[in-house]
Short mmCIF file of C-alpha atoms and ligand atoms in Angstrom, two decimals:
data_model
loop_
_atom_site.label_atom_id
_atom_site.label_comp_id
_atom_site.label_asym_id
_atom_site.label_seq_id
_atom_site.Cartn_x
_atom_site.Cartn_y
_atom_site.Cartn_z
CA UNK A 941 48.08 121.26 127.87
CA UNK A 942 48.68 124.62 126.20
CA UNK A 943 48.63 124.50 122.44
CA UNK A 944 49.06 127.46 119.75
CA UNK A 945 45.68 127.75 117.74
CA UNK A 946 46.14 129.23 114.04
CA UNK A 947 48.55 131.64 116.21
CA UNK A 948 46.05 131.86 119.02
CA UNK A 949 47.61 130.80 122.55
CA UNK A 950 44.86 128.34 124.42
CA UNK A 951 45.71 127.46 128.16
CA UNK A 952 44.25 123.73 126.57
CA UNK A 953 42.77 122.46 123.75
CA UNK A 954 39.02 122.29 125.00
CA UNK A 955 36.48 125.28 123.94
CA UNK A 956 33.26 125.55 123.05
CA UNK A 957 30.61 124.76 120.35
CA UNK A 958 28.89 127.87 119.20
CA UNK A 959 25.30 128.27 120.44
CA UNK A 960 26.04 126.05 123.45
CA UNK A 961 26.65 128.10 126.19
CA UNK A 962 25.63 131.49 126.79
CA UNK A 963 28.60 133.24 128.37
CA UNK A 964 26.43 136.29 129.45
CA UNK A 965 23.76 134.80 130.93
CA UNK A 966 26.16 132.31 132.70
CA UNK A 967 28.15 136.07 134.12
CA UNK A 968 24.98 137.17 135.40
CA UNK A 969 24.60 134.06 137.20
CA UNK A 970 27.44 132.79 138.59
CA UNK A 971 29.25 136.22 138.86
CA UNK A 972 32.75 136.59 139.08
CA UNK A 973 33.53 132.99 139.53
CA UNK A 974 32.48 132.63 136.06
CA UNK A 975 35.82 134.76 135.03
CA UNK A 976 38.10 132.93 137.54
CA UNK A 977 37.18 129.23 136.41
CA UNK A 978 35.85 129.57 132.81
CA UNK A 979 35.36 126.50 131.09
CA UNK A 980 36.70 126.63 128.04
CA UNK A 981 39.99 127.95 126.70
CA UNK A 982 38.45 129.97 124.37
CA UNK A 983 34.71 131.40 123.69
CA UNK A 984 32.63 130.80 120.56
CA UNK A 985 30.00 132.99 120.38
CA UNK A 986 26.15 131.49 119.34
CA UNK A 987 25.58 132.51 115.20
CA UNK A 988 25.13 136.46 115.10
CA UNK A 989 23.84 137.13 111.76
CA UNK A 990 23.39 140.49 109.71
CA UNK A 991 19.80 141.20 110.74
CA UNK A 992 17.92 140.91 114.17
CA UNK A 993 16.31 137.40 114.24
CA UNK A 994 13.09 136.30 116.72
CA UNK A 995 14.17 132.74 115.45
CA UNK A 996 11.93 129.54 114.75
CA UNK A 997 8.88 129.51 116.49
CA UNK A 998 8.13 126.86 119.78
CA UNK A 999 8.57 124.37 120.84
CA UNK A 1000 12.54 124.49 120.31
CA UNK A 1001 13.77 121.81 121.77
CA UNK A 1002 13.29 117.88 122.23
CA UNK A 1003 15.03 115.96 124.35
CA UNK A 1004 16.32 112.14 122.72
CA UNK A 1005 17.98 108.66 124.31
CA UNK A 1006 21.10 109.78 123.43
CA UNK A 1007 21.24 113.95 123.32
CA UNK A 1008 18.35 116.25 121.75
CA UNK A 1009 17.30 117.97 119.14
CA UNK A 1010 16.94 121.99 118.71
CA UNK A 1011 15.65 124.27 116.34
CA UNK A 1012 16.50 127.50 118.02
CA UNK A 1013 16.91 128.92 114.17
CA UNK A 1014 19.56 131.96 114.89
CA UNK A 1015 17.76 134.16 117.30
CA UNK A 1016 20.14 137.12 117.87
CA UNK A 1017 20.51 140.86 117.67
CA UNK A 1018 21.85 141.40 114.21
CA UNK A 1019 25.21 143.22 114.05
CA UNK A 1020 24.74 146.43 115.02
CA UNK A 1021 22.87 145.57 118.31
CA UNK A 1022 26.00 142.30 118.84
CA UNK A 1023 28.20 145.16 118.54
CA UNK A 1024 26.40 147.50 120.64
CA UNK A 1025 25.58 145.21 123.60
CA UNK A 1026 27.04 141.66 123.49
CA UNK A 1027 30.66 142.19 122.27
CA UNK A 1028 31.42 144.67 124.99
CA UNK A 1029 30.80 142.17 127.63
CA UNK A 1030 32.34 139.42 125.83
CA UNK A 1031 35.23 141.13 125.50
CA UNK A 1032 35.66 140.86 129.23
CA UNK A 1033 36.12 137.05 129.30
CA UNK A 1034 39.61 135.96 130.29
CA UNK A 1035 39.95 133.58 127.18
CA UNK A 1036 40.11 134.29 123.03
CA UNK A 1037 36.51 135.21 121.23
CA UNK A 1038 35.47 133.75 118.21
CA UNK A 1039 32.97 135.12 116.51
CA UNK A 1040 30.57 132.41 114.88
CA UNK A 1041 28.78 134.22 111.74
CA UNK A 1042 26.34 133.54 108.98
CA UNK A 1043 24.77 135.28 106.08
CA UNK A 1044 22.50 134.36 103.65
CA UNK A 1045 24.51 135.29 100.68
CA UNK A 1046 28.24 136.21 100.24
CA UNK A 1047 27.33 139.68 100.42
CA UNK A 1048 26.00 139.24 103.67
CA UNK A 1049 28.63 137.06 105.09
CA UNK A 1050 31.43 139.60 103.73
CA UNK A 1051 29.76 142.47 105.73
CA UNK A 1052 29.60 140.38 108.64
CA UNK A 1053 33.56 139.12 108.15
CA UNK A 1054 34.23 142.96 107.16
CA UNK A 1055 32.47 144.67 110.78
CA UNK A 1056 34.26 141.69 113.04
CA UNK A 1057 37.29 142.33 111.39
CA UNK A 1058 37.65 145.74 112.66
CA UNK A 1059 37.37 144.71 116.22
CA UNK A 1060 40.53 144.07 118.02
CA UNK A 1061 38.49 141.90 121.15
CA UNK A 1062 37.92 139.37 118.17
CA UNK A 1063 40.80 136.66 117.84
CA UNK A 1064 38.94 134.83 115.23
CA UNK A 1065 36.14 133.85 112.85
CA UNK A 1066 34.12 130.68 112.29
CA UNK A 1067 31.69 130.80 109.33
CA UNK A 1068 28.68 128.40 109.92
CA UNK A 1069 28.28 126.70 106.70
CA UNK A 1070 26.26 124.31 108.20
CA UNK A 1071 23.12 125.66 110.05
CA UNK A 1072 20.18 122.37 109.65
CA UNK A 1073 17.53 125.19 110.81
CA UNK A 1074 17.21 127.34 108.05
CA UNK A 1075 17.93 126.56 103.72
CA UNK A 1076 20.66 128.88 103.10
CA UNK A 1077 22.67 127.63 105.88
CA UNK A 1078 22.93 124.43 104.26
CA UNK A 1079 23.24 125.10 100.51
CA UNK A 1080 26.55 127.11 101.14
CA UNK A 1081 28.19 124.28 102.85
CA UNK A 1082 26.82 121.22 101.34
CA UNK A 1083 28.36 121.81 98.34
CA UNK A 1084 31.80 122.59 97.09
CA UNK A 1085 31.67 124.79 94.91
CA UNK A 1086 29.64 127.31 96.49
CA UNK A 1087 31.71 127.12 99.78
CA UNK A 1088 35.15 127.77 97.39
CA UNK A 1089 33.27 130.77 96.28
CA UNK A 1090 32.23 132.18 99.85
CA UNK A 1091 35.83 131.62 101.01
CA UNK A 1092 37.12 133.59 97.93
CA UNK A 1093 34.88 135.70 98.61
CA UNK A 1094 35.61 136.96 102.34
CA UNK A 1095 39.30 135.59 102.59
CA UNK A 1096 40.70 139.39 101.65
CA UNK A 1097 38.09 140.95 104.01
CA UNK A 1098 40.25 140.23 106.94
CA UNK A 1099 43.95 139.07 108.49
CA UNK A 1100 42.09 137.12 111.28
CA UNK A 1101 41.54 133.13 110.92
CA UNK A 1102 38.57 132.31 109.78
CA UNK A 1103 37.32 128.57 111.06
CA UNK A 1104 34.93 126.89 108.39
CA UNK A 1105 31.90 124.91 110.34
CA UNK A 1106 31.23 122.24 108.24
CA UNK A 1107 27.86 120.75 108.01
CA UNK A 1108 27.76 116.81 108.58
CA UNK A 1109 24.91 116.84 106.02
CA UNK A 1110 26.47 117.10 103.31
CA UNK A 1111 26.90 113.80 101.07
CA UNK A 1112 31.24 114.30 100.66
CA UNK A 1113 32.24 116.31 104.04
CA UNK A 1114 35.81 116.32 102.85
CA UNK A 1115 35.05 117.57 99.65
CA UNK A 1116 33.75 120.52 101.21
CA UNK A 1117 36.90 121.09 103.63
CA UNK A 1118 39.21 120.91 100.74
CA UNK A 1119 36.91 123.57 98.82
CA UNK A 1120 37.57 125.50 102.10
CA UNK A 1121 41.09 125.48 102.21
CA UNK A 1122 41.66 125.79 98.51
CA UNK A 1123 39.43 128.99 99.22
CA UNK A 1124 41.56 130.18 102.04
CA UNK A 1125 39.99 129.15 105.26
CA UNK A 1126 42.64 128.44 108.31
CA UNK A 1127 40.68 125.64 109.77
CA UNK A 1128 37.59 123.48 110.22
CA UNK A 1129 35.33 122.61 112.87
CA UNK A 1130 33.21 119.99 112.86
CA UNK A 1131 30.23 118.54 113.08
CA UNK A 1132 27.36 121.08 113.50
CA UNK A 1133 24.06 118.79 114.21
CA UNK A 1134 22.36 116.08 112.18
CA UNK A 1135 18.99 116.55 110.72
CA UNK A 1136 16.72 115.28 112.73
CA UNK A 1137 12.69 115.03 113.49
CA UNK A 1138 10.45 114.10 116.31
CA UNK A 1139 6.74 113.62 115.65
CA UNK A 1140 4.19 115.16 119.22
CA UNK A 1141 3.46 111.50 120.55
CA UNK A 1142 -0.35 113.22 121.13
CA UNK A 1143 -0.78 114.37 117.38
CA UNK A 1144 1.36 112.68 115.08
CA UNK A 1145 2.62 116.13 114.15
CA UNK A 1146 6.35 117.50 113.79
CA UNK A 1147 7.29 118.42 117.60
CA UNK A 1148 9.20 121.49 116.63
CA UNK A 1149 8.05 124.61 115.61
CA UNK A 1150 10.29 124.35 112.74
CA UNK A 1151 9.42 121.02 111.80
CA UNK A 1152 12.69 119.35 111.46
CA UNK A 1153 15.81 119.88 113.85
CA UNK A 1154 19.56 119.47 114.45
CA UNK A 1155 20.67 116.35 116.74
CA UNK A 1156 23.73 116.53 119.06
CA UNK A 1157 24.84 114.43 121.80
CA UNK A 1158 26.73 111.24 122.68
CA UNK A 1159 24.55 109.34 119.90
CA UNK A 1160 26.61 111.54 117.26
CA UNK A 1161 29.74 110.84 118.73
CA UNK A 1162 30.76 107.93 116.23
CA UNK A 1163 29.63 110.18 113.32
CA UNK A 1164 32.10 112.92 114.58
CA UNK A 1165 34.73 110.68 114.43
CA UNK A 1166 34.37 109.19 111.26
CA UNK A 1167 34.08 112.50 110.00
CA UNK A 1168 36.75 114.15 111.92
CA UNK A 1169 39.07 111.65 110.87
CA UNK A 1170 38.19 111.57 107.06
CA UNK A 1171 38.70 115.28 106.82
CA UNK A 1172 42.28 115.38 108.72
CA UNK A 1173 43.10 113.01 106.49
CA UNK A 1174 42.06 114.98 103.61
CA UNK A 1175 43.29 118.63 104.72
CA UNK A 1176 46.30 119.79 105.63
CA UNK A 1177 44.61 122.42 108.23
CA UNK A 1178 43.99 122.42 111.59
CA UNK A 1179 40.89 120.58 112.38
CA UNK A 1180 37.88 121.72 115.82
CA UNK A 1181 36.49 118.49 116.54
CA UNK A 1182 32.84 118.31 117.99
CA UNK A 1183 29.91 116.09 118.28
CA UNK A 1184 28.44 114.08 121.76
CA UNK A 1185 31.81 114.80 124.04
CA UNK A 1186 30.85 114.58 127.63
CA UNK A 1187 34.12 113.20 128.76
CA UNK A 1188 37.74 113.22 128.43
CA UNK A 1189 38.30 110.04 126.74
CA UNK A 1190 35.61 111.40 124.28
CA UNK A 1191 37.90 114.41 123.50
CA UNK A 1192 40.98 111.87 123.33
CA UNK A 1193 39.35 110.08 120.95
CA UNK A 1194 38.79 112.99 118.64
CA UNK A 1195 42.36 114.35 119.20
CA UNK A 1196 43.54 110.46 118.01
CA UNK A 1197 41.14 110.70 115.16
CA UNK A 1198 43.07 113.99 114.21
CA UNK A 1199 41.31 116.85 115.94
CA UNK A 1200 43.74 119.50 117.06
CA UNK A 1201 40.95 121.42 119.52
CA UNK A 1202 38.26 119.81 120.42
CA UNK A 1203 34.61 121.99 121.31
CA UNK A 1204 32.04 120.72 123.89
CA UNK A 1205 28.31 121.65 123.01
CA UNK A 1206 25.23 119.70 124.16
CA UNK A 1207 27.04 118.37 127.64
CA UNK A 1208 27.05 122.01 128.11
CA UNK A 1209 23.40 122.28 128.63
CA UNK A 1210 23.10 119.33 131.62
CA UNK A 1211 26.35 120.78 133.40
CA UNK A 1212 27.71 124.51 132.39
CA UNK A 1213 31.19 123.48 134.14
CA UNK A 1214 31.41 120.44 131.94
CA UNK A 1215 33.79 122.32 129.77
CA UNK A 1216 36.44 122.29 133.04
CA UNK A 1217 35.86 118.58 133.52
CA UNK A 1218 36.17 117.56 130.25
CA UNK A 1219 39.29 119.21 130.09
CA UNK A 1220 40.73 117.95 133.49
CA UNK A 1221 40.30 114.41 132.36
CA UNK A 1222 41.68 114.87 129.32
CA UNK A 1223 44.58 116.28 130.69
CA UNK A 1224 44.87 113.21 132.73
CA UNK A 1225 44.55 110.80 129.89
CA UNK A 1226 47.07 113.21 128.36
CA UNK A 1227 49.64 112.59 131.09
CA UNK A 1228 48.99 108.90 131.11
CA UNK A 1229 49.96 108.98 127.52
CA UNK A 1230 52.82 111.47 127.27
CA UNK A 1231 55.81 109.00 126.50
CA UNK A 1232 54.11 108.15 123.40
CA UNK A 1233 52.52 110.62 122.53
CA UNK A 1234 53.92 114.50 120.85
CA UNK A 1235 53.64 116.88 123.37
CA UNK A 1236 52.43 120.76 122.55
CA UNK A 1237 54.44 121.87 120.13
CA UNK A 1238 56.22 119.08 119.10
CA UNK A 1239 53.91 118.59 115.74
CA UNK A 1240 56.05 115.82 112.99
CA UNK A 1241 53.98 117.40 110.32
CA UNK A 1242 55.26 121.26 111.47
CA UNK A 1243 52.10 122.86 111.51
CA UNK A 1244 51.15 125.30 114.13
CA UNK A 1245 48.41 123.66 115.70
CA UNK A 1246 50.01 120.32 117.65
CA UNK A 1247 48.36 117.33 117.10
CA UNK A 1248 48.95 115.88 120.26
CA UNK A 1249 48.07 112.21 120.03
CA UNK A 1250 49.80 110.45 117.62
CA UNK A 1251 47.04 109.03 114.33
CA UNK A 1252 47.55 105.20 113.88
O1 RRO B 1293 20.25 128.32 115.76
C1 RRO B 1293 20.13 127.13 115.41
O2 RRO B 1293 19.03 126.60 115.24
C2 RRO B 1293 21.30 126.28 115.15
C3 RRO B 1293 22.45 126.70 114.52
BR1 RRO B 1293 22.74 128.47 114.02
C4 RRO B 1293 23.47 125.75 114.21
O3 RRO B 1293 24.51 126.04 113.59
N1 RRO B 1293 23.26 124.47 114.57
C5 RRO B 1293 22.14 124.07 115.20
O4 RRO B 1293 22.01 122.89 115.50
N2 RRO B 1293 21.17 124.98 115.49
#
C-alpha cells in the first residue's frame, strides 16, 4: 500500500483531515502505543494561524443524522507559541507532518509559509482556503482569482509542497484548483465542510456560538465525490480526497473517483483508531482488486503520486 506523495514516502495512502485529531492530546493519552500503531500515514496538523486565537465562542459543536456540525473557528497558539510548544512534540510522530496554515491576507499567509519553511520536521504545507468559520477563509478560496494570487504569492517562499484545501463552497470548485496549479500549488485536498446551521430546538435561535457551521460526515460523502472527481478531471495534480469516510470502501471510492490519498476527519472523533481501520480495509479491497487495478507506482499518466484504482 505504500505510495510516493509529491516526493513524500507514505507506508499507505490514508492520513488525516486537519483539525480532526489531536495528535498530542491522543500521546498523552494513549502513551507510547500511540507511536507504535499511529493511524494515519502521515499527520496534518489542526489550522495554526499567525496570531493566538480563543476561537468562536460555545456551543461548538452539533451533532446531525448523518455527521455534525462545528464551529471551533481556529483556536490555536499563533506561530510563535506552535513553534515553541506543539511542533517539538509533533516532530516526534513516526509519520510525515503537514502543516495546515491560514492567514487573513497574503501577507499573513507568506509569513506563515516563510517560518514553516525553515523547519526541517515539516514535510509539507496545506493552505486552508476554505475555512466556513470565519470570512476571510472563504473569500481566498471561493474565487479564482484571488487564490492564483495567494499561490503566486507564497510559491517562492518555500521548496516544500504546498497542498491547496479547497473549499466545497465555492460555486466552480475546479475553477479554483486550476487557479491553484496555474499558481504553483503541488496538490489539492478536498472537501473542507459545508455550510451548515442548526437552530436551539428550545429558542429558535442559531445553536452555535458562531451562528452558522461547517458539516462533515457520511451525509457529505456523495458531495466529496462529485467534487473529487470533477477536479481530477480538471487538474493534472495530485488530488487528498476527504469528506464522510468511515470505511474502506468509502476511501476506494474516492481513490476510483481519482483521489490519490485519501484523509479521514469526522470518523475520527467516534473512534481515534479509525484511521488504522480504514486503512486495513482498504488494503483489503485493494488486494481483492490488484489484477485490475495499477499497483503503487505503476501510474499510466507518470505522475508521482499513483493513482491506484483505475477511473472508468
Ligand atoms: O476551526 C474551524 O472552525 C474549522 C476550520 Br479551520 C476548517 O478548515 N474547517 C472547519 O470545518 N472548521
Amino acid at each position: 500500500m505504500s505510495v510516493r506523495f509529491c516526493g513524500i514516502e507514505l507506508a499507505h495512502p490514508v492520513i488525516n483531515a486537519s483539525g480532526t485529531f489531536d495528535a498530542i492530546a491522543a500521546r498523552r493519552a494513549f502513551g507510547d502505543t500511540l507511536l507504535e500503531h499511529f493511524p494515519f500515514a502521515a499527520f496534518v496538523s489542526k489550522t495554526v494561524t499567525l496570531a493566538p486565537r480563543q476561537g468562536n465562542p460555545p456551543p461548538r459543536l452539533w451533532e446531525l443524522p448523518g455527521g455534525m456540525l462545528n464551529s471551533i473557528g481556529l483556536p490555536n497558539k499563533g506561530l510563535d507559541g506552535y513553534l515553541a510548544h506543539d511542533l517539538p512534540e509533533l516532530a516526534r510522530l513516526p509519520v510525515p507532518l503537514i502543516i495546515n496554515v491560514m492567514g487573513f491576507s497574503r501577507r499573513e499567509v507568506g509569513e506563515l509559509v516563510s517560518a514553516f519553511a525553515e523547519r526541517d520536521e515539516v514535510a509539507a504545507l496545506e493552505l486552508n482556503l476554505s475555512c466556513p468559520n470565519v470570512e476571510c477563509g472563504l473569500v481566498m478560496g471561493a474565487d479564482p482569482h484571488e487564490t492564483a494570487a495567494l499561490l503566486e504569492h507564497v510559491r517562492p517562499l518555500t521548496g516544500k509542497p504546498l497542498i491547496a484545501k479547497l473549499t466545497p463552497n465555492a460555486s466552480d470548485v475546479p475553477a479554483v484548483a486550476r487557479a491553484a496549479a496555474d499558481g504553483g500549488a503541488d496538490a489539492v485536498s478536498l472537501i473542507n465542510t459545508l455550510r451548515g446551521m442548526a437552530l436551539d430546538p428550545d429558542t429558535g435561535e442559531p445553536w452555535l456560538g458562531g451562528i452558522t457551521g461547517g458539516m462533515s460526515g457520511p451525509a457529505v460523502s456523495a458531495i466529496a465525490l462529485a467534487q473529487v472527481h470533477a477536479v481530477s478531471s480538471a487538474i493534472d495534480l495530485p488530488v487528498v480526497g476527504m469528506g464522510g469516510v468511515s470505511s474502506g470502501r468509502d476511501a476506494y471510492d474516492l481513490l476510483q473517483a481519482g483521489a490519490d490519498l485519501v484523509a479521514v476527519g469526522t470518523a475520527s472523533f467516534r473512534d481515534p483508531a479509525a484511521g488504522a481501520r480504514v486503512a486495513a480495509e482498504l488494503a483489503e479491497l485493494l488486494s481483492g482488486s490488484a489484477s485490475a487495478s495499477p499497483q503503487p507506482g505503476e501510474a499510466a499518466d507518470g505522475r508521482e503520486c499513483a493513482r491506484r484504482v483505475s477511473r472508468s
